[in-house]
Protein backbone atom coordinates (compact mmCIF):
# COMPACT_ATOMS: atom_id res chain seq x y z
CA UNK A 1 0.00 0.00 0.00
CA UNK A 2 2.83 2.40 0.88
CA UNK A 3 4.54 1.55 -2.40
CA UNK A 4 1.40 2.55 -4.30
CA UNK A 5 1.35 5.97 -2.56
CA UNK A 6 5.05 6.42 -3.20
CA UNK A 7 4.64 5.65 -6.91
CA UNK A 8 1.65 8.00 -7.11
CA UNK A 9 3.67 10.78 -5.47
CA UNK A 10 6.60 10.27 -7.85
CA UNK A 11 4.29 10.26 -10.87
CA UNK A 12 2.51 13.38 -9.65
CA UNK A 13 5.75 15.27 -9.12
CA UNK A 14 7.02 14.25 -12.56
CA UNK A 15 3.74 15.21 -14.21
CA UNK A 16 3.50 18.60 -12.53
CA UNK A 17 7.15 19.40 -13.29
CA UNK A 18 6.44 18.80 -17.00
CA UNK A 19 3.36 21.00 -16.86
CA UNK A 20 5.22 23.79 -15.10
CA UNK A 21 8.15 23.74 -17.53
CA UNK A 22 8.77 27.10 -19.12
CA UNK A 23 8.88 26.96 -22.91
CA UNK A 24 11.54 29.16 -24.45
CA UNK A 25 12.08 30.23 -28.05
CA UNK A 26 15.73 29.67 -28.99
CA UNK A 27 15.97 30.58 -32.69
CA UNK A 28 19.74 30.01 -32.56
CA UNK A 29 22.03 31.61 -35.11
CA UNK A 30 25.80 31.23 -34.93
CA UNK A 31 27.35 34.69 -34.83
CA UNK A 32 30.77 33.61 -33.62
CA UNK A 33 34.07 34.67 -35.02
CA UNK A 34 36.17 31.56 -35.41
CA UNK A 35 38.87 31.83 -38.05
CA UNK A 36 38.98 28.21 -39.18
CA UNK A 37 38.78 27.88 -42.95
CA UNK A 38 36.86 24.84 -44.18
CA UNK A 39 36.44 26.09 -47.76
CA UNK A 40 39.27 23.94 -49.09
CA UNK A 41 38.64 20.60 -47.38
CA UNK A 42 39.21 17.64 -49.67
CA UNK A 43 36.15 15.60 -48.64
CA UNK A 44 32.41 15.94 -48.88
CA UNK A 45 31.02 16.39 -45.38
CA UNK A 46 27.60 15.81 -43.89
CA UNK A 47 26.17 16.47 -40.45
CA UNK A 48 24.46 13.22 -39.54
CA UNK A 49 22.07 12.52 -36.74
CA UNK A 50 22.44 14.13 -33.35
CA UNK A 51 20.79 11.77 -30.87
CA UNK A 52 19.64 12.53 -27.34
CA UNK A 53 20.75 9.98 -24.73
CA UNK A 54 19.38 11.94 -21.77
CA UNK A 55 15.92 10.35 -21.77
CA UNK A 56 12.78 12.32 -20.99
CA UNK A 57 11.45 15.23 -23.00
CA UNK A 58 13.75 15.78 -26.00
CA UNK A 59 12.88 19.50 -25.90
CA UNK A 60 14.23 19.88 -22.36
CA UNK A 61 17.17 22.22 -22.14
CA UNK A 62 17.71 21.78 -18.40
CA UNK A 63 15.65 21.75 -15.22
CA UNK A 64 12.28 23.35 -15.94
CA UNK A 65 13.11 24.82 -19.36
CA UNK A 66 12.00 23.33 -22.67
CA UNK A 67 12.60 24.67 -26.16
CA UNK A 68 10.23 24.90 -29.10
CA UNK A 69 12.19 22.11 -30.84
CA UNK A 70 14.25 19.17 -29.56
CA UNK A 71 17.69 20.04 -28.21
CA UNK A 72 19.21 17.59 -30.70
CA UNK A 73 17.89 19.72 -33.60
CA UNK A 74 19.23 22.89 -31.99
CA UNK A 75 22.69 21.31 -31.63
CA UNK A 76 22.54 19.99 -35.21
CA UNK A 77 21.82 23.53 -36.41
CA UNK A 78 24.65 24.98 -34.31
CA UNK A 79 27.21 22.50 -35.68
CA UNK A 80 26.08 23.04 -39.26
CA UNK A 81 26.15 26.83 -38.94
CA UNK A 82 29.57 26.74 -37.29
CA UNK A 83 31.07 24.71 -40.13
CA UNK A 84 29.34 26.77 -42.80
CA UNK A 85 30.64 29.92 -41.10
CA UNK A 86 34.11 28.61 -41.93
CA UNK A 87 33.19 28.02 -45.56
CA UNK A 88 32.30 24.32 -45.41
CA UNK A 89 29.83 23.20 -48.06
CA UNK A 90 27.82 20.49 -46.36
CA UNK A 91 26.09 17.79 -48.37
CA UNK A 92 22.89 15.87 -47.68
CA UNK A 93 24.00 12.57 -49.24
CA UNK A 94 26.90 10.79 -50.94
CA UNK A 95 29.31 12.10 -48.33
CA UNK A 96 32.89 10.97 -47.82
CA UNK A 97 32.63 11.75 -44.09
CA UNK A 98 29.91 12.61 -41.64
CA UNK A 99 29.74 14.07 -38.17
CA UNK A 100 27.37 12.38 -35.74
CA UNK A 101 26.54 13.35 -32.20
CA UNK A 102 24.94 12.18 -28.98
CA UNK A 103 23.79 14.53 -26.22
CA UNK A 104 25.06 13.03 -23.00
CA UNK A 105 23.88 15.61 -20.47
CA UNK A 106 22.68 19.14 -19.89
CA UNK A 107 22.96 20.82 -16.52
CA UNK A 108 21.91 24.24 -15.32
CA UNK A 109 23.47 25.74 -12.20
CA UNK A 110 23.27 29.09 -10.50
CA UNK A 111 26.77 30.36 -9.70
CA UNK A 112 28.28 33.48 -8.21
CA UNK A 113 30.72 35.22 -10.57
CA UNK A 114 32.40 38.21 -8.97
CA UNK A 115 29.32 38.93 -6.87
CA UNK A 116 26.88 38.54 -9.76
CA UNK A 117 24.32 35.73 -9.69
CA UNK A 118 24.80 33.87 -12.97
CA UNK A 119 23.27 30.99 -14.89
CA UNK A 120 25.74 28.36 -16.05
CA UNK A 121 24.46 25.87 -18.63
CA UNK A 122 26.72 22.96 -19.54
CA UNK A 123 25.81 20.63 -22.40
CA UNK A 124 28.00 17.59 -23.07
CA UNK A 125 27.78 16.15 -26.56
CA UNK A 126 29.85 13.28 -27.87
CA UNK A 127 30.71 13.82 -31.53
CA UNK A 128 32.39 11.52 -34.01
CA UNK A 129 33.77 11.96 -37.51
CA UNK A 130 32.98 8.85 -39.51
CA UNK A 131 34.21 7.81 -42.92
CA UNK A 132 34.81 4.65 -44.91
CA UNK A 133 32.77 2.62 -42.44
CA UNK A 134 34.74 3.53 -39.34
CA UNK A 135 35.11 6.21 -36.71
CA UNK A 136 38.05 8.42 -37.64
CA UNK A 137 37.95 10.88 -34.75
CA UNK A 138 35.79 11.44 -31.67
CA UNK A 139 35.57 13.67 -28.64
CA UNK A 140 33.13 15.09 -26.11
CA UNK A 141 32.31 18.75 -26.61
CA UNK A 142 31.68 20.71 -23.43
CA UNK A 143 29.45 23.63 -24.29
CA UNK A 144 29.31 25.92 -21.28
CA UNK A 145 27.53 29.24 -21.29
CA UNK A 146 27.63 31.48 -18.23
CA UNK A 147 25.62 34.70 -18.20
CA UNK A 148 24.19 37.02 -15.55
CA UNK A 149 20.90 35.51 -14.32
CA UNK A 150 19.00 38.56 -15.56
CA UNK A 151 20.05 37.69 -19.16
CA UNK A 152 18.09 34.44 -18.90
CA UNK A 153 18.32 30.84 -20.03
CA UNK A 154 18.31 31.61 -23.77
CA UNK A 155 21.51 33.66 -23.42
CA UNK A 156 23.10 30.82 -21.43
CA UNK A 157 22.08 28.34 -24.14
CA UNK A 158 23.49 30.55 -26.91
CA UNK A 159 26.76 30.85 -24.98
CA UNK A 160 26.87 27.08 -24.53
CA UNK A 161 26.24 26.40 -28.23
CA UNK A 162 28.79 29.00 -29.34
CA UNK A 163 31.44 27.39 -27.15
CA UNK A 164 30.52 23.93 -28.44
CA UNK A 165 31.01 25.13 -32.03
CA UNK A 166 34.36 26.77 -31.18
CA UNK A 167 35.58 23.56 -29.52
CA UNK A 168 34.75 21.58 -32.65
CA UNK A 169 36.13 23.92 -35.28
CA UNK A 170 39.31 24.66 -33.32
CA UNK A 171 40.19 21.01 -32.64
CA UNK A 172 43.47 20.41 -34.47
CA UNK A 173 42.92 16.64 -34.83
CA UNK A 174 39.45 17.16 -36.28
CA UNK A 175 40.84 19.63 -38.81
CA UNK A 176 43.72 17.30 -39.75
CA UNK A 177 41.27 14.47 -40.53
CA UNK A 178 39.39 16.70 -42.96
CA UNK A 179 42.51 17.55 -44.98
XYZ file of C-alpha atoms in Angstrom:
179
model
C 0.000 0.000 0.000
C 2.827 2.398 0.878
C 4.542 1.552 -2.403
C 1.403 2.551 -4.295
C 1.352 5.972 -2.564
C 5.054 6.423 -3.204
C 4.639 5.649 -6.906
C 1.648 8.000 -7.109
C 3.673 10.777 -5.466
C 6.603 10.268 -7.850
C 4.288 10.257 -10.873
C 2.506 13.379 -9.654
C 5.747 15.275 -9.124
C 7.021 14.249 -12.563
C 3.736 15.208 -14.212
C 3.504 18.603 -12.527
C 7.147 19.405 -13.295
C 6.444 18.802 -16.997
C 3.360 20.996 -16.864
C 5.215 23.793 -15.095
C 8.152 23.742 -17.527
C 8.774 27.105 -19.122
C 8.877 26.957 -22.912
C 11.537 29.157 -24.454
C 12.084 30.226 -28.048
C 15.727 29.671 -28.988
C 15.973 30.585 -32.688
C 19.744 30.006 -32.557
C 22.028 31.613 -35.107
C 25.804 31.231 -34.931
C 27.349 34.694 -34.830
C 30.769 33.607 -33.615
C 34.068 34.673 -35.024
C 36.167 31.559 -35.412
C 38.873 31.831 -38.045
C 38.975 28.206 -39.181
C 38.781 27.885 -42.954
C 36.864 24.844 -44.184
C 36.445 26.093 -47.758
C 39.271 23.936 -49.091
C 38.644 20.599 -47.380
C 39.210 17.635 -49.666
C 36.152 15.596 -48.643
C 32.410 15.936 -48.880
C 31.022 16.394 -45.382
C 27.598 15.811 -43.889
C 26.174 16.475 -40.446
C 24.462 13.215 -39.536
C 22.066 12.518 -36.740
C 22.438 14.127 -33.348
C 20.789 11.769 -30.866
C 19.643 12.532 -27.341
C 20.750 9.978 -24.735
C 19.375 11.936 -21.770
C 15.925 10.347 -21.767
C 12.785 12.318 -20.985
C 11.447 15.231 -22.996
C 13.754 15.784 -26.002
C 12.881 19.502 -25.903
C 14.226 19.882 -22.363
C 17.175 22.217 -22.136
C 17.713 21.779 -18.400
C 15.652 21.752 -15.222
C 12.279 23.352 -15.944
C 13.113 24.825 -19.364
C 12.002 23.332 -22.670
C 12.602 24.671 -26.158
C 10.228 24.900 -29.096
C 12.194 22.110 -30.835
C 14.246 19.167 -29.563
C 17.695 20.045 -28.208
C 19.212 17.589 -30.704
C 17.885 19.721 -33.599
C 19.230 22.886 -31.992
C 22.686 21.311 -31.625
C 22.538 19.988 -35.209
C 21.818 23.533 -36.410
C 24.654 24.975 -34.315
C 27.213 22.495 -35.675
C 26.076 23.038 -39.262
C 26.151 26.832 -38.936
C 29.574 26.743 -37.293
C 31.073 24.706 -40.125
C 29.340 26.770 -42.800
C 30.638 29.921 -41.104
C 34.111 28.610 -41.932
C 33.194 28.016 -45.562
C 32.297 24.320 -45.413
C 29.834 23.196 -48.058
C 27.821 20.488 -46.357
C 26.089 17.787 -48.372
C 22.886 15.868 -47.685
C 23.999 12.566 -49.238
C 26.903 10.785 -50.939
C 29.311 12.100 -48.327
C 32.888 10.966 -47.819
C 32.634 11.750 -44.094
C 29.914 12.614 -41.644
C 29.739 14.071 -38.167
C 27.370 12.378 -35.743
C 26.541 13.352 -32.199
C 24.937 12.182 -28.978
C 23.794 14.526 -26.221
C 25.063 13.028 -22.996
C 23.884 15.608 -20.467
C 22.683 19.136 -19.887
C 22.960 20.817 -16.522
C 21.914 24.242 -15.316
C 23.474 25.738 -12.200
C 23.270 29.091 -10.499
C 26.768 30.359 -9.705
C 28.282 33.481 -8.214
C 30.719 35.219 -10.568
C 32.399 38.207 -8.967
C 29.324 38.933 -6.872
C 26.876 38.537 -9.761
C 24.322 35.730 -9.692
C 24.796 33.874 -12.974
C 23.270 30.990 -14.887
C 25.742 28.361 -16.049
C 24.459 25.874 -18.627
C 26.719 22.957 -19.541
C 25.815 20.628 -22.398
C 28.003 17.592 -23.069
C 27.778 16.150 -26.558
C 29.848 13.281 -27.874
C 30.709 13.819 -31.528
C 32.390 11.523 -34.014
C 33.766 11.957 -37.506
C 32.977 8.854 -39.509
C 34.208 7.806 -42.915
C 34.807 4.645 -44.913
C 32.767 2.619 -42.444
C 34.737 3.531 -39.345
C 35.111 6.210 -36.707
C 38.053 8.418 -37.640
C 37.951 10.885 -34.746
C 35.786 11.435 -31.670
C 35.566 13.673 -28.638
C 33.134 15.088 -26.113
C 32.311 18.755 -26.608
C 31.683 20.712 -23.426
C 29.455 23.633 -24.288
C 29.310 25.918 -21.285
C 27.531 29.238 -21.294
C 27.630 31.480 -18.233
C 25.623 34.695 -18.203
C 24.186 37.015 -15.552
C 20.899 35.506 -14.320
C 18.998 38.556 -15.565
C 20.050 37.685 -19.164
C 18.088 34.436 -18.902
C 18.321 30.840 -20.025
C 18.311 31.608 -23.771
C 21.506 33.661 -23.425
C 23.103 30.824 -21.433
C 22.082 28.336 -24.139
C 23.485 30.548 -26.909
C 26.760 30.849 -24.983
C 26.872 27.078 -24.534
C 26.236 26.402 -28.232
C 28.789 29.004 -29.342
C 31.443 27.394 -27.151
C 30.517 23.934 -28.445
C 31.010 25.129 -32.027
C 34.357 26.768 -31.180
C 35.576 23.563 -29.520
C 34.746 21.584 -32.648
C 36.127 23.919 -35.285
C 39.310 24.660 -33.319
C 40.191 21.011 -32.638
C 43.470 20.410 -34.472
C 42.920 16.636 -34.827
C 39.452 17.163 -36.280
C 40.835 19.634 -38.814
C 43.722 17.300 -39.753
C 41.269 14.468 -40.528
C 39.391 16.697 -42.963
C 42.511 17.547 -44.976
